[in-house]
Every structure is written in structure tokens, then in C-alpha cells.
JSON list of C-alpha atoms in Angstrom, two decimals:
[
{"chain": "A", "resi": 1, "resn": "LYS", "atom": "CA", "xyz": [-31.79, 5.33, -18.48]},
{"chain": "A", "resi": 2, "resn": "ASN", "atom": "CA", "xyz": [-33.27, 4.32, -15.13]},
{"chain": "A", "resi": 3, "resn": "GLN", "atom": "CA", "xyz": [-30.52, 3.40, -12.71]},
{"chain": "A", "resi": 4, "resn": "VAL", "atom": "CA", "xyz": [-29.91, 2.90, -9.01]},
{"chain": "A", "resi": 5, "resn": "GLU", "atom": "CA", "xyz": [-26.37, 3.24, -7.69]},
{"chain": "A", "resi": 6, "resn": "GLN", "atom": "CA", "xyz": [-25.24, 2.44, -4.17]},
{"chain": "A", "resi": 7, "resn": "SER", "atom": "CA", "xyz": [-22.13, 3.36, -2.31]},
{"chain": "A", "resi": 8, "resn": "PRO", "atom": "CA", "xyz": [-19.91, 2.19, -0.86]},
{"chain": "A", "resi": 9, "resn": "GLN", "atom": "CA", "xyz": [-19.78, -1.29, -2.36]},
{"chain": "A", "resi": 10, "resn": "SER", "atom": "CA", "xyz": [-18.55, -2.66, 0.93]},
{"chain": "A", "resi": 11, "resn": "LEU", "atom": "CA", "xyz": [-17.97, -1.34, 4.41]},
{"chain": "A", "resi": 12, "resn": "ILE", "atom": "CA", "xyz": [-16.38, -2.68, 7.57]},
{"chain": "A", "resi": 13, "resn": "ILE", "atom": "CA", "xyz": [-17.19, -1.05, 10.92]},
{"chain": "A", "resi": 14, "resn": "LEU", "atom": "CA", "xyz": [-16.66, -1.81, 14.59]},
{"chain": "A", "resi": 15, "resn": "GLU", "atom": "CA", "xyz": [-19.55, -3.03, 16.66]},
{"chain": "A", "resi": 16, "resn": "GLY", "atom": "CA", "xyz": [-21.36, -0.15, 18.33]},
{"chain": "A", "resi": 17, "resn": "LYS", "atom": "CA", "xyz": [-20.42, 2.41, 15.67]},
{"chain": "A", "resi": 18, "resn": "ASN", "atom": "CA", "xyz": [-22.84, 4.18, 13.36]},
{"chain": "A", "resi": 19, "resn": "CYS", "atom": "CA", "xyz": [-22.72, 4.09, 9.58]},
{"chain": "A", "resi": 20, "resn": "THR", "atom": "CA", "xyz": [-24.52, 5.57, 6.58]},
{"chain": "A", "resi": 21, "resn": "LEU", "atom": "CA", "xyz": [-25.16, 3.90, 3.26]},
{"chain": "A", "resi": 22, "resn": "GLN", "atom": "CA", "xyz": [-25.96, 5.89, 0.13]},
{"chain": "A", "resi": 23, "resn": "CYS", "atom": "CA", "xyz": [-28.34, 5.34, -2.78]},
{"chain": "A", "resi": 24, "resn": "ASN", "atom": "CA", "xyz": [-28.56, 7.60, -5.84]},
{"chain": "A", "resi": 25, "resn": "TYR", "atom": "CA", "xyz": [-31.18, 6.99, -8.49]},
{"chain": "A", "resi": 26, "resn": "THR", "atom": "CA", "xyz": [-32.22, 8.34, -11.85]},
{"chain": "A", "resi": 27, "resn": "VAL", "atom": "CA", "xyz": [-35.63, 6.64, -11.98]},
{"chain": "A", "resi": 28, "resn": "SER", "atom": "CA", "xyz": [-38.20, 9.24, -12.94]},
{"chain": "A", "resi": 29, "resn": "PRO", "atom": "CA", "xyz": [-40.96, 9.70, -12.24]},
{"chain": "A", "resi": 30, "resn": "PHE", "atom": "CA", "xyz": [-40.69, 7.59, -9.17]},
{"chain": "A", "resi": 31, "resn": "SER", "atom": "CA", "xyz": [-43.28, 6.13, -6.86]},
{"chain": "A", "resi": 32, "resn": "ASN", "atom": "CA", "xyz": [-41.42, 4.75, -3.88]},
{"chain": "A", "resi": 33, "resn": "LEU", "atom": "CA", "xyz": [-37.99, 3.79, -2.60]},
{"chain": "A", "resi": 34, "resn": "ARG", "atom": "CA", "xyz": [-37.29, 0.75, -0.47]},
{"chain": "A", "resi": 35, "resn": "TRP", "atom": "CA", "xyz": [-34.37, -0.50, 1.55]},
{"chain": "A", "resi": 36, "resn": "TYR", "atom": "CA", "xyz": [-33.88, -4.22, 2.06]},
{"chain": "A", "resi": 37, "resn": "LYS", "atom": "CA", "xyz": [-31.50, -6.20, 4.25]},
{"chain": "A", "resi": 38, "resn": "GLN", "atom": "CA", "xyz": [-30.22, -9.48, 2.89]},
{"chain": "A", "resi": 39, "resn": "ASP", "atom": "CA", "xyz": [-28.32, -11.91, 5.08]},
{"chain": "A", "resi": 40, "resn": "THR", "atom": "CA", "xyz": [-25.94, -14.24, 3.27]},
{"chain": "A", "resi": 41, "resn": "GLY", "atom": "CA", "xyz": [-27.82, -17.07, 1.59]},
{"chain": "A", "resi": 42, "resn": "ARG", "atom": "CA", "xyz": [-31.23, -15.68, 2.58]},
{"chain": "A", "resi": 43, "resn": "GLY", "atom": "CA", "xyz": [-33.91, -13.66, 0.85]},
{"chain": "A", "resi": 44, "resn": "PRO", "atom": "CA", "xyz": [-34.08, -9.87, 1.26]},
{"chain": "A", "resi": 45, "resn": "VAL", "atom": "CA", "xyz": [-36.19, -8.49, 4.08]},
{"chain": "A", "resi": 46, "resn": "SER", "atom": "CA", "xyz": [-37.86, -5.09, 3.88]},
{"chain": "A", "resi": 47, "resn": "LEU", "atom": "CA", "xyz": [-36.56, -2.38, 6.22]},
{"chain": "A", "resi": 48, "resn": "THR", "atom": "CA", "xyz": [-38.38, 0.72, 5.00]},
{"chain": "A", "resi": 49, "resn": "ILE", "atom": "CA", "xyz": [-40.62, 1.92, 2.18]},
{"chain": "A", "resi": 50, "resn": "MET", "atom": "CA", "xyz": [-40.86, 5.65, 1.42]},
{"chain": "A", "resi": 51, "resn": "THR", "atom": "CA", "xyz": [-43.04, 7.44, -1.10]},
{"chain": "A", "resi": 52, "resn": "PHE", "atom": "CA", "xyz": [-41.80, 10.56, -2.85]},
{"chain": "A", "resi": 53, "resn": "SER", "atom": "CA", "xyz": [-43.56, 12.76, -0.28]},
{"chain": "A", "resi": 54, "resn": "GLU", "atom": "CA", "xyz": [-41.78, 11.23, 2.72]},
{"chain": "A", "resi": 55, "resn": "ASN", "atom": "CA", "xyz": [-38.28, 12.32, 3.67]},
{"chain": "A", "resi": 56, "resn": "THR", "atom": "CA", "xyz": [-37.52, 10.08, 6.62]},
{"chain": "A", "resi": 57, "resn": "LYS", "atom": "CA", "xyz": [-38.64, 6.75, 8.00]},
{"chain": "A", "resi": 58, "resn": "SER", "atom": "CA", "xyz": [-37.30, 4.71, 10.89]},
{"chain": "A", "resi": 59, "resn": "ASN", "atom": "CA", "xyz": [-37.35, 1.04, 11.76]},
{"chain": "A", "resi": 60, "resn": "GLY", "atom": "CA", "xyz": [-35.64, 0.51, 15.07]},
{"chain": "A", "resi": 61, "resn": "ARG", "atom": "CA", "xyz": [-31.95, 1.36, 14.67]},
{"chain": "A", "resi": 62, "resn": "TYR", "atom": "CA", "xyz": [-32.40, 1.87, 10.93]},
{"chain": "A", "resi": 63, "resn": "THR", "atom": "CA", "xyz": [-33.34, 5.32, 9.62]},
{"chain": "A", "resi": 64, "resn": "ALA", "atom": "CA", "xyz": [-33.83, 6.01, 5.93]},
{"chain": "A", "resi": 65, "resn": "THR", "atom": "CA", "xyz": [-33.89, 9.49, 4.44]},
{"chain": "A", "resi": 66, "resn": "LEU", "atom": "CA", "xyz": [-35.02, 10.60, 1.02]},
{"chain": "A", "resi": 67, "resn": "ASP", "atom": "CA", "xyz": [-34.35, 13.75, -0.98]},
{"chain": "A", "resi": 68, "resn": "ALA", "atom": "CA", "xyz": [-36.57, 13.50, -4.04]},
{"chain": "A", "resi": 69, "resn": "ASP", "atom": "CA", "xyz": [-35.14, 16.71, -5.49]},
{"chain": "A", "resi": 70, "resn": "THR", "atom": "CA", "xyz": [-31.57, 15.41, -5.62]},
{"chain": "A", "resi": 71, "resn": "LYS", "atom": "CA", "xyz": [-32.71, 11.81, -6.09]},
{"chain": "A", "resi": 72, "resn": "GLN", "atom": "CA", "xyz": [-30.70, 10.57, -3.14]},
{"chain": "A", "resi": 73, "resn": "SER", "atom": "CA", "xyz": [-31.49, 8.31, -0.24]},
{"chain": "A", "resi": 74, "resn": "SER", "atom": "CA", "xyz": [-29.44, 7.18, 2.71]},
{"chain": "A", "resi": 75, "resn": "LEU", "atom": "CA", "xyz": [-29.77, 4.43, 5.27]},
{"chain": "A", "resi": 76, "resn": "HIS", "atom": "CA", "xyz": [-28.32, 5.23, 8.67]},
{"chain": "A", "resi": 77, "resn": "ILE", "atom": "CA", "xyz": [-27.60, 2.41, 11.10]},
{"chain": "A", "resi": 78, "resn": "THR", "atom": "CA", "xyz": [-27.16, 3.40, 14.72]},
{"chain": "A", "resi": 79, "resn": "ALA", "atom": "CA", "xyz": [-25.15, 1.49, 17.33]},
{"chain": "A", "resi": 80, "resn": "SER", "atom": "CA", "xyz": [-24.33, -1.35, 14.95]},
{"chain": "A", "resi": 81, "resn": "GLN", "atom": "CA", "xyz": [-24.54, -4.96, 16.04]},
{"chain": "A", "resi": 82, "resn": "LEU", "atom": "CA", "xyz": [-22.87, -8.07, 14.68]},
{"chain": "A", "resi": 83, "resn": "SER", "atom": "CA", "xyz": [-26.24, -9.14, 13.30]},
{"chain": "A", "resi": 84, "resn": "ASP", "atom": "CA", "xyz": [-26.28, -6.06, 11.07]},
{"chain": "A", "resi": 85, "resn": "SER", "atom": "CA", "xyz": [-23.65, -7.77, 8.89]},
{"chain": "A", "resi": 86, "resn": "ALA", "atom": "CA", "xyz": [-25.51, -8.20, 5.62]},
{"chain": "A", "resi": 87, "resn": "SER", "atom": "CA", "xyz": [-26.05, -6.67, 2.20]},
{"chain": "A", "resi": 88, "resn": "TYR", "atom": "CA", "xyz": [-28.31, -3.63, 2.05]},
{"chain": "A", "resi": 89, "resn": "ILE", "atom": "CA", "xyz": [-30.18, -3.13, -1.18]},
{"chain": "A", "resi": 90, "resn": "CYS", "atom": "CA", "xyz": [-31.88, 0.03, -2.40]},
{"chain": "A", "resi": 91, "resn": "VAL", "atom": "CA", "xyz": [-34.88, -0.50, -4.70]},
{"chain": "A", "resi": 92, "resn": "VAL", "atom": "CA", "xyz": [-36.76, 2.18, -6.63]},
{"chain": "A", "resi": 93, "resn": "SER", "atom": "CA", "xyz": [-40.20, 1.77, -8.12]},
{"chain": "A", "resi": 94, "resn": "PRO", "atom": "CA", "xyz": [-41.30, 3.89, -11.08]},
{"chain": "A", "resi": 95, "resn": "LYS", "atom": "CA", "xyz": [-44.62, 5.68, -10.94]},
{"chain": "A", "resi": 96, "resn": "THR", "atom": "CA", "xyz": [-47.77, 3.93, -12.13]},
{"chain": "A", "resi": 97, "resn": "GLY", "atom": "CA", "xyz": [-47.72, 2.46, -15.59]},
{"chain": "A", "resi": 98, "resn": "ALA", "atom": "CA", "xyz": [-44.76, 0.18, -15.08]},
{"chain": "A", "resi": 99, "resn": "ASN", "atom": "CA", "xyz": [-44.27, -2.51, -12.52]},
{"chain": "A", "resi": 100, "resn": "ASN", "atom": "CA", "xyz": [-40.54, -2.96, -12.91]},
{"chain": "A", "resi": 101, "resn": "LEU", "atom": "CA", "xyz": [-38.47, -2.38, -9.83]},
{"chain": "A", "resi": 102, "resn": "PHE", "atom": "CA", "xyz": [-34.94, -1.03, -10.21]},
{"chain": "A", "resi": 103, "resn": "PHE", "atom": "CA", "xyz": [-32.41, -2.58, -7.86]},
{"chain": "A", "resi": 104, "resn": "GLY", "atom": "CA", "xyz": [-29.09, -1.29, -6.68]},
{"chain": "A", "resi": 105, "resn": "THR", "atom": "CA", "xyz": [-26.25, -3.80, -6.45]},
{"chain": "A", "resi": 106, "resn": "GLY", "atom": "CA", "xyz": [-26.14, -3.37, -2.70]},
{"chain": "A", "resi": 107, "resn": "THR", "atom": "CA", "xyz": [-23.66, -2.41, 0.00]},
{"chain": "A", "resi": 108, "resn": "ARG", "atom": "CA", "xyz": [-22.00, -5.28, 1.82]},
{"chain": "A", "resi": 109, "resn": "LEU", "atom": "CA", "xyz": [-21.70, -4.31, 5.50]},
{"chain": "A", "resi": 110, "resn": "THR", "atom": "CA", "xyz": [-19.47, -6.24, 7.89]},
{"chain": "A", "resi": 111, "resn": "VAL", "atom": "CA", "xyz": [-19.62, -5.44, 11.60]},
{"chain": "A", "resi": 112, "resn": "ILE", "atom": "CA", "xyz": [-16.63, -6.70, 13.57]},
{"chain": "A", "resi": 113, "resn": "PRO", "atom": "CA", "xyz": [-16.32, -7.07, 17.34]},
{"chain": "B", "resi": 1, "resn": "LYS", "atom": "CA", "xyz": [-48.73, -17.01, 8.82]},
{"chain": "B", "resi": 2, "resn": "ALA", "atom": "CA", "xyz": [-46.42, -18.99, 6.53]},
{"chain": "B", "resi": 3, "resn": "GLY", "atom": "CA", "xyz": [-43.93, -17.02, 4.48]},
{"chain": "B", "resi": 4, "resn": "VAL", "atom": "CA", "xyz": [-42.94, -17.41, 0.86]},
{"chain": "B", "resi": 5, "resn": "THR", "atom": "CA", "xyz": [-41.77, -20.93, 0.16]},
{"chain": "B", "resi": 6, "resn": "GLN", "atom": "CA", "xyz": [-39.38, -21.77, -2.62]},
{"chain": "B", "resi": 7, "resn": "THR", "atom": "CA", "xyz": [-38.38, -25.26, -3.71]},
{"chain": "B", "resi": 8, "resn": "PRO", "atom": "CA", "xyz": [-35.92, -26.69, -4.20]},
{"chain": "B", "resi": 9, "resn": "ARG", "atom": "CA", "xyz": [-33.43, -24.69, -2.13]},
{"chain": "B", "resi": 10, "resn": "TYR", "atom": "CA", "xyz": [-30.40, -26.06, -3.94]},
{"chain": "B", "resi": 11, "resn": "LEU", "atom": "CA", "xyz": [-29.92, -27.86, -7.19]},
{"chain": "B", "resi": 12, "resn": "ILE", "atom": "CA", "xyz": [-27.15, -28.77, -9.58]},
{"chain": "B", "resi": 13, "resn": "LYS", "atom": "CA", "xyz": [-27.71, -29.21, -13.30]},
{"chain": "B", "resi": 14, "resn": "THR", "atom": "CA", "xyz": [-25.52, -29.61, -16.34]},
{"chain": "B", "resi": 15, "resn": "ARG", "atom": "CA", "xyz": [-25.43, -27.44, -19.43]},
{"chain": "B", "resi": 16, "resn": "GLY", "atom": "CA", "xyz": [-28.28, -28.09, -21.83]},
{"chain": "B", "resi": 17, "resn": "GLN", "atom": "CA", "xyz": [-30.66, -29.40, -19.18]},
{"chain": "B", "resi": 18, "resn": "GLN", "atom": "CA", "xyz": [-33.77, -27.62, -18.06]},
{"chain": "B", "resi": 19, "resn": "VAL", "atom": "CA", "xyz": [-34.97, -26.73, -14.58]},
{"chain": "B", "resi": 20, "resn": "THR", "atom": "CA", "xyz": [-38.27, -25.86, -12.94]},
{"chain": "B", "resi": 21, "resn": "LEU", "atom": "CA", "xyz": [-38.41, -23.82, -9.74]},
{"chain": "B", "resi": 22, "resn": "SER", "atom": "CA", "xyz": [-41.48, -23.44, -7.59]},
{"chain": "B", "resi": 23, "resn": "CYS", "atom": "CA", "xyz": [-42.77, -20.62, -5.43]},
{"chain": "B", "resi": 24, "resn": "SER", "atom": "CA", "xyz": [-45.71, -20.63, -3.02]},
{"chain": "B", "resi": 25, "resn": "PRO", "atom": "CA", "xyz": [-46.66, -17.07, -2.03]},
{"chain": "B", "resi": 26, "resn": "ILE", "atom": "CA", "xyz": [-48.05, -15.91, 1.28]},
{"chain": "B", "resi": 27, "resn": "SER", "atom": "CA", "xyz": [-51.70, -16.88, 1.59]},
{"chain": "B", "resi": 28, "resn": "GLY", "atom": "CA", "xyz": [-53.88, -14.18, 0.05]},
{"chain": "B", "resi": 29, "resn": "HIS", "atom": "CA", "xyz": [-51.11, -12.65, -2.04]},
{"chain": "B", "resi": 30, "resn": "ARG", "atom": "CA", "xyz": [-51.90, -12.58, -5.73]},
{"chain": "B", "resi": 31, "resn": "SER", "atom": "CA", "xyz": [-48.67, -11.17, -7.12]},
{"chain": "B", "resi": 32, "resn": "VAL", "atom": "CA", "xyz": [-45.55, -13.25, -7.58]},
{"chain": "B", "resi": 33, "resn": "SER", "atom": "CA", "xyz": [-42.38, -11.86, -9.09]},
{"chain": "B", "resi": 34, "resn": "TRP", "atom": "CA", "xyz": [-39.13, -13.62, -9.90]},
{"chain": "B", "resi": 35, "resn": "TYR", "atom": "CA", "xyz": [-35.57, -12.31, -9.74]},
{"chain": "B", "resi": 36, "resn": "GLN", "atom": "CA", "xyz": [-32.12, -13.59, -10.60]},
{"chain": "B", "resi": 37, "resn": "GLN", "atom": "CA", "xyz": [-29.32, -12.63, -8.26]},
{"chain": "B", "resi": 38, "resn": "THR", "atom": "CA", "xyz": [-25.66, -12.98, -9.15]},
{"chain": "B", "resi": 39, "resn": "PRO", "atom": "CA", "xyz": [-22.67, -11.50, -7.29]},
{"chain": "B", "resi": 40, "resn": "GLY", "atom": "CA", "xyz": [-21.75, -9.12, -10.09]},
{"chain": "B", "resi": 41, "resn": "GLN", "atom": "CA", "xyz": [-25.20, -8.03, -11.28]},
{"chain": "B", "resi": 42, "resn": "GLY", "atom": "CA", "xyz": [-27.25, -7.88, -8.12]},
{"chain": "B", "resi": 43, "resn": "LEU", "atom": "CA", "xyz": [-30.97, -8.57, -8.34]},
{"chain": "B", "resi": 44, "resn": "GLN", "atom": "CA", "xyz": [-32.43, -8.56, -11.83]},
{"chain": "B", "resi": 45, "resn": "PHE", "atom": "CA", "xyz": [-36.15, -8.71, -12.55]},
{"chain": "B", "resi": 46, "resn": "LEU", "atom": "CA", "xyz": [-37.33, -11.71, -14.55]},
{"chain": "B", "resi": 47, "resn": "PHE", "atom": "CA", "xyz": [-41.12, -11.43, -14.63]},
{"chain": "B", "resi": 48, "resn": "GLU", "atom": "CA", "xyz": [-44.19, -10.80, -12.55]},
{"chain": "B", "resi": 49, "resn": "TYR", "atom": "CA", "xyz": [-47.50, -12.62, -12.43]},
{"chain": "B", "resi": 50, "resn": "PHE", "atom": "CA", "xyz": [-50.74, -11.32, -11.02]},
{"chain": "B", "resi": 51, "resn": "SER", "atom": "CA", "xyz": [-53.91, -13.41, -11.03]},
{"chain": "B", "resi": 52, "resn": "GLU", "atom": "CA", "xyz": [-52.39, -15.93, -13.46]},
{"chain": "B", "resi": 53, "resn": "THR", "atom": "CA", "xyz": [-51.41, -13.25, -15.98]},
{"chain": "B", "resi": 54, "resn": "GLN", "atom": "CA", "xyz": [-47.88, -12.13, -16.74]},
{"chain": "B", "resi": 55, "resn": "ARG", "atom": "CA", "xyz": [-47.91, -8.41, -15.96]},
{"chain": "B", "resi": 56, "resn": "ASN", "atom": "CA", "xyz": [-44.36, -7.51, -16.79]},
{"chain": "B", "resi": 57, "resn": "LYS", "atom": "CA", "xyz": [-41.19, -9.09, -18.11]},
{"chain": "B", "resi": 58, "resn": "GLY", "atom": "CA", "xyz": [-37.53, -8.23, -17.70]},
{"chain": "B", "resi": 59, "resn": "ASN", "atom": "CA", "xyz": [-34.79, -8.44, -20.29]},
{"chain": "B", "resi": 60, "resn": "PHE", "atom": "CA", "xyz": [-34.08, -12.14, -20.25]},
{"chain": "B", "resi": 61, "resn": "PRO", "atom": "CA", "xyz": [-34.03, -14.54, -23.21]},
{"chain": "B", "resi": 62, "resn": "GLY", "atom": "CA", "xyz": [-37.00, -16.72, -24.04]},
{"chain": "B", "resi": 63, "resn": "ARG", "atom": "CA", "xyz": [-35.31, -19.66, -22.31]},
{"chain": "B", "resi": 64, "resn": "PHE", "atom": "CA", "xyz": [-36.69, -18.16, -19.12]},
{"chain": "B", "resi": 65, "resn": "SER", "atom": "CA", "xyz": [-40.41, -18.63, -18.72]},
{"chain": "B", "resi": 66, "resn": "GLY", "atom": "CA", "xyz": [-42.95, -18.77, -15.96]},
{"chain": "B", "resi": 67, "resn": "ARG", "atom": "CA", "xyz": [-46.54, -19.30, -15.09]},
{"chain": "B", "resi": 68, "resn": "GLN", "atom": "CA", "xyz": [-48.94, -18.83, -12.23]},
{"chain": "B", "resi": 69, "resn": "PHE", "atom": "CA", "xyz": [-51.69, -21.15, -11.15]},
{"chain": "B", "resi": 70, "resn": "SER", "atom": "CA", "xyz": [-55.15, -20.36, -9.86]},
{"chain": "B", "resi": 71, "resn": "ASN", "atom": "CA", "xyz": [-53.96, -20.81, -6.27]},
{"chain": "B", "resi": 72, "resn": "SER", "atom": "CA", "xyz": [-51.28, -18.12, -6.94]},
{"chain": "B", "resi": 73, "resn": "ARG", "atom": "CA", "xyz": [-48.42, -20.61, -6.80]},
{"chain": "B", "resi": 74, "resn": "SER", "atom": "CA", "xyz": [-45.89, -19.91, -9.48]},
{"chain": "B", "resi": 75, "resn": "GLU", "atom": "CA", "xyz": [-43.23, -21.81, -11.36]},
{"chain": "B", "resi": 76, "resn": "MET", "atom": "CA", "xyz": [-40.37, -20.63, -13.47]},
{"chain": "B", "resi": 77, "resn": "ASN", "atom": "CA", "xyz": [-38.59, -22.72, -16.04]},
{"chain": "B", "resi": 78, "resn": "VAL", "atom": "CA", "xyz": [-35.18, -22.31, -17.60]},
{"chain": "B", "resi": 79, "resn": "SER", "atom": "CA", "xyz": [-34.47, -24.42, -20.66]},
{"chain": "B", "resi": 80, "resn": "THR", "atom": "CA", "xyz": [-31.16, -25.24, -22.32]},
{"chain": "B", "resi": 81, "resn": "LEU", "atom": "CA", "xyz": [-29.18, -24.21, -19.26]},
{"chain": "B", "resi": 82, "resn": "GLU", "atom": "CA", "xyz": [-25.97, -22.27, -19.67]},
{"chain": "B", "resi": 83, "resn": "LEU", "atom": "CA", "xyz": [-23.11, -21.81, -17.20]},
{"chain": "B", "resi": 84, "resn": "GLY", "atom": "CA", "xyz": [-24.13, -18.18, -16.79]},
{"chain": "B", "resi": 85, "resn": "ASP", "atom": "CA", "xyz": [-27.52, -19.22, -15.44]},
{"chain": "B", "resi": 86, "resn": "SER", "atom": "CA", "xyz": [-25.88, -20.21, -12.17]},
{"chain": "B", "resi": 87, "resn": "ALA", "atom": "CA", "xyz": [-27.46, -17.87, -9.65]},
{"chain": "B", "resi": 88, "resn": "LEU", "atom": "CA", "xyz": [-29.79, -17.47, -6.72]},
{"chain": "B", "resi": 89, "resn": "TYR", "atom": "CA", "xyz": [-33.36, -17.29, -8.01]},
{"chain": "B", "resi": 90, "resn": "LEU", "atom": "CA", "xyz": [-35.64, -15.34, -5.69]},
{"chain": "B", "resi": 91, "resn": "CYS", "atom": "CA", "xyz": [-39.38, -15.21, -5.65]},
{"chain": "B", "resi": 92, "resn": "ALA", "atom": "CA", "xyz": [-41.36, -12.45, -3.97]},
{"chain": "B", "resi": 93, "resn": "SER", "atom": "CA", "xyz": [-45.03, -12.14, -3.25]},
{"chain": "B", "resi": 94, "resn": "SER", "atom": "CA", "xyz": [-47.20, -9.13, -2.53]},
{"chain": "B", "resi": 95, "resn": "LEU", "atom": "CA", "xyz": [-50.87, -8.33, -2.15]},
{"chain": "B", "resi": 96, "resn": "THR", "atom": "CA", "xyz": [-50.88, -6.06, -5.18]},
{"chain": "B", "resi": 97, "resn": "THR", "atom": "CA", "xyz": [-48.50, -5.61, -8.07]},
{"chain": "B", "resi": 98, "resn": "SER", "atom": "CA", "xyz": [-44.91, -4.91, -7.09]},
{"chain": "B", "resi": 99, "resn": "GLY", "atom": "CA", "xyz": [-44.88, -1.36, -8.43]},
{"chain": "B", "resi": 100, "resn": "ASN", "atom": "CA", "xyz": [-47.28, -0.18, -5.76]},
{"chain": "B", "resi": 101, "resn": "THR", "atom": "CA", "xyz": [-46.25, 0.63, -2.21]},
{"chain": "B", "resi": 102, "resn": "GLY", "atom": "CA", "xyz": [-47.28, -2.80, -1.06]},
{"chain": "B", "resi": 103, "resn": "GLU", "atom": "CA", "xyz": [-44.46, -4.61, 0.65]},
{"chain": "B", "resi": 104, "resn": "LEU", "atom": "CA", "xyz": [-42.58, -7.36, -1.14]},
{"chain": "B", "resi": 105, "resn": "PHE", "atom": "CA", "xyz": [-41.96, -10.55, 0.77]},
{"chain": "B", "resi": 106, "resn": "PHE", "atom": "CA", "xyz": [-39.10, -12.65, -0.52]},
{"chain": "B", "resi": 107, "resn": "GLY", "atom": "CA", "xyz": [-38.53, -16.36, -0.23]},
{"chain": "B", "resi": 108, "resn": "GLU", "atom": "CA", "xyz": [-35.17, -17.85, 0.72]},
{"chain": "B", "resi": 109, "resn": "GLY", "atom": "CA", "xyz": [-34.35, -18.55, -2.91]},
{"chain": "B", "resi": 110, "resn": "SER", "atom": "CA", "xyz": [-33.33, -21.48, -5.03]},
{"chain": "B", "resi": 111, "resn": "ARG", "atom": "CA", "xyz": [-29.60, -21.70, -5.64]},
{"chain": "B", "resi": 112, "resn": "LEU", "atom": "CA", "xyz": [-28.94, -23.15, -9.07]},
{"chain": "B", "resi": 113, "resn": "THR", "atom": "CA", "xyz": [-25.50, -24.33, -10.08]},
{"chain": "B", "resi": 114, "resn": "VAL", "atom": "CA", "xyz": [-24.92, -25.23, -13.72]},
{"chain": "B", "resi": 115, "resn": "LEU", "atom": "CA", "xyz": [-21.89, -27.42, -14.43]}
]
């Protein structure tokens, strides 16, 4: 069964600290993995998209890594800011032939001053 | 360049009623997909339209339906509303179908409350 699991469910960190969010998936074969940031009451916004051949991609203070062998991805946030408070959603796309996307339930990050 | 526009942003309905939500994709985007988001379930795929054709459908009952017009605008309809249909309904557009590496652009969503 194709699944995407994220951990932790929620996380509270102090402003300026780093944190890492995890995503494990069983989708196979897989085409790409995406991380989205969703502010409360808003639509998700794309942070990174990685194909199976990429193992790291950065977007400012956000760095995503991918290990296609172990089917794990992580999102590392450096020097967190209050505006990083949001839900972070991992999304996995199967390889060609199916257009379903598989969504994780997200990690709720709260950055406190 | 205008983003994805969803209307209405908020609406309240009662059980048994029906609702129609609208989504205008980014200009030039031909794919529109719909998702239901609830606190416990996260984002769940409803269906995707590409060039007026439904390309894929999630595991939702037939009460949930959609369509896409020639200008790529899309609507989704939920009939015989149930309390459990209360959710944030998100629309996303992309140049190609969502399974490719093309980026998905989400709208702000339509928050439906069923009383």
C-alpha cells in the first residue's frame, strides 16, 4: 500500500534554532518527492521538488534531502524564524502511469521567540 | 501573473444541501486538481482535470463531482452534504498533469462548514 508518513506530528522550537522534519514513504516506483509549506488558513506553497536521482535540494534556509534506497526524505530548516511557523507537508508522486499524489499528514512547526 | 483563485473562500451549508466551488487556474495552466483537507486526514486527492477531461479520481463517493471548462476553469460539486464534508477544499493548477515534476500551485481554498 502506498503511504507517506511524517514525523514528528508537531514540533516547537526557539527562534534561531535549526530543526529537521522527516518523511518516510512506501510509494514505489516513485517519480518525485515534494515538500510544501502551509500557513494556517492558506494554501500550500512549494518549497522543493526532487526526482529520484537527486539527493539534496535547497531553497534559502530550507534544505531537503532524499535517500531513494531507504525511501526517506528530510527537510532541514536553518536559523528558524517566527514566519517558519506552519505545517510542512511531504508529497510523493508515483512514476508515470498514475497521476495520484500521496500526501503525508504534515508536521506542525511552531517557532517561539 | 495572477495566482490560483478559489471562490467562495468561506461558506456555511446545512446537511442535505449541495454546494458548488469554483477554481480559476493560473493563466496557461491546463491541469486542475482538487483536494479535501481535514485536520485528522490531511490532504486527500479528489480528482484531476486536464483539458476538460477527468484524468484521475480519488476514493470519494459519487456525491463529489467536478468538471473543467474550455478556459481551464474548474468547478466541483458536492451533493447531499454530510457533517463530515466540513473541510478546506483546495484547488491546484499546473502546466502538465500533477504526476509529472511540474510544480503545483495551490489556491487559498474554500472552507466549507456543514451544520
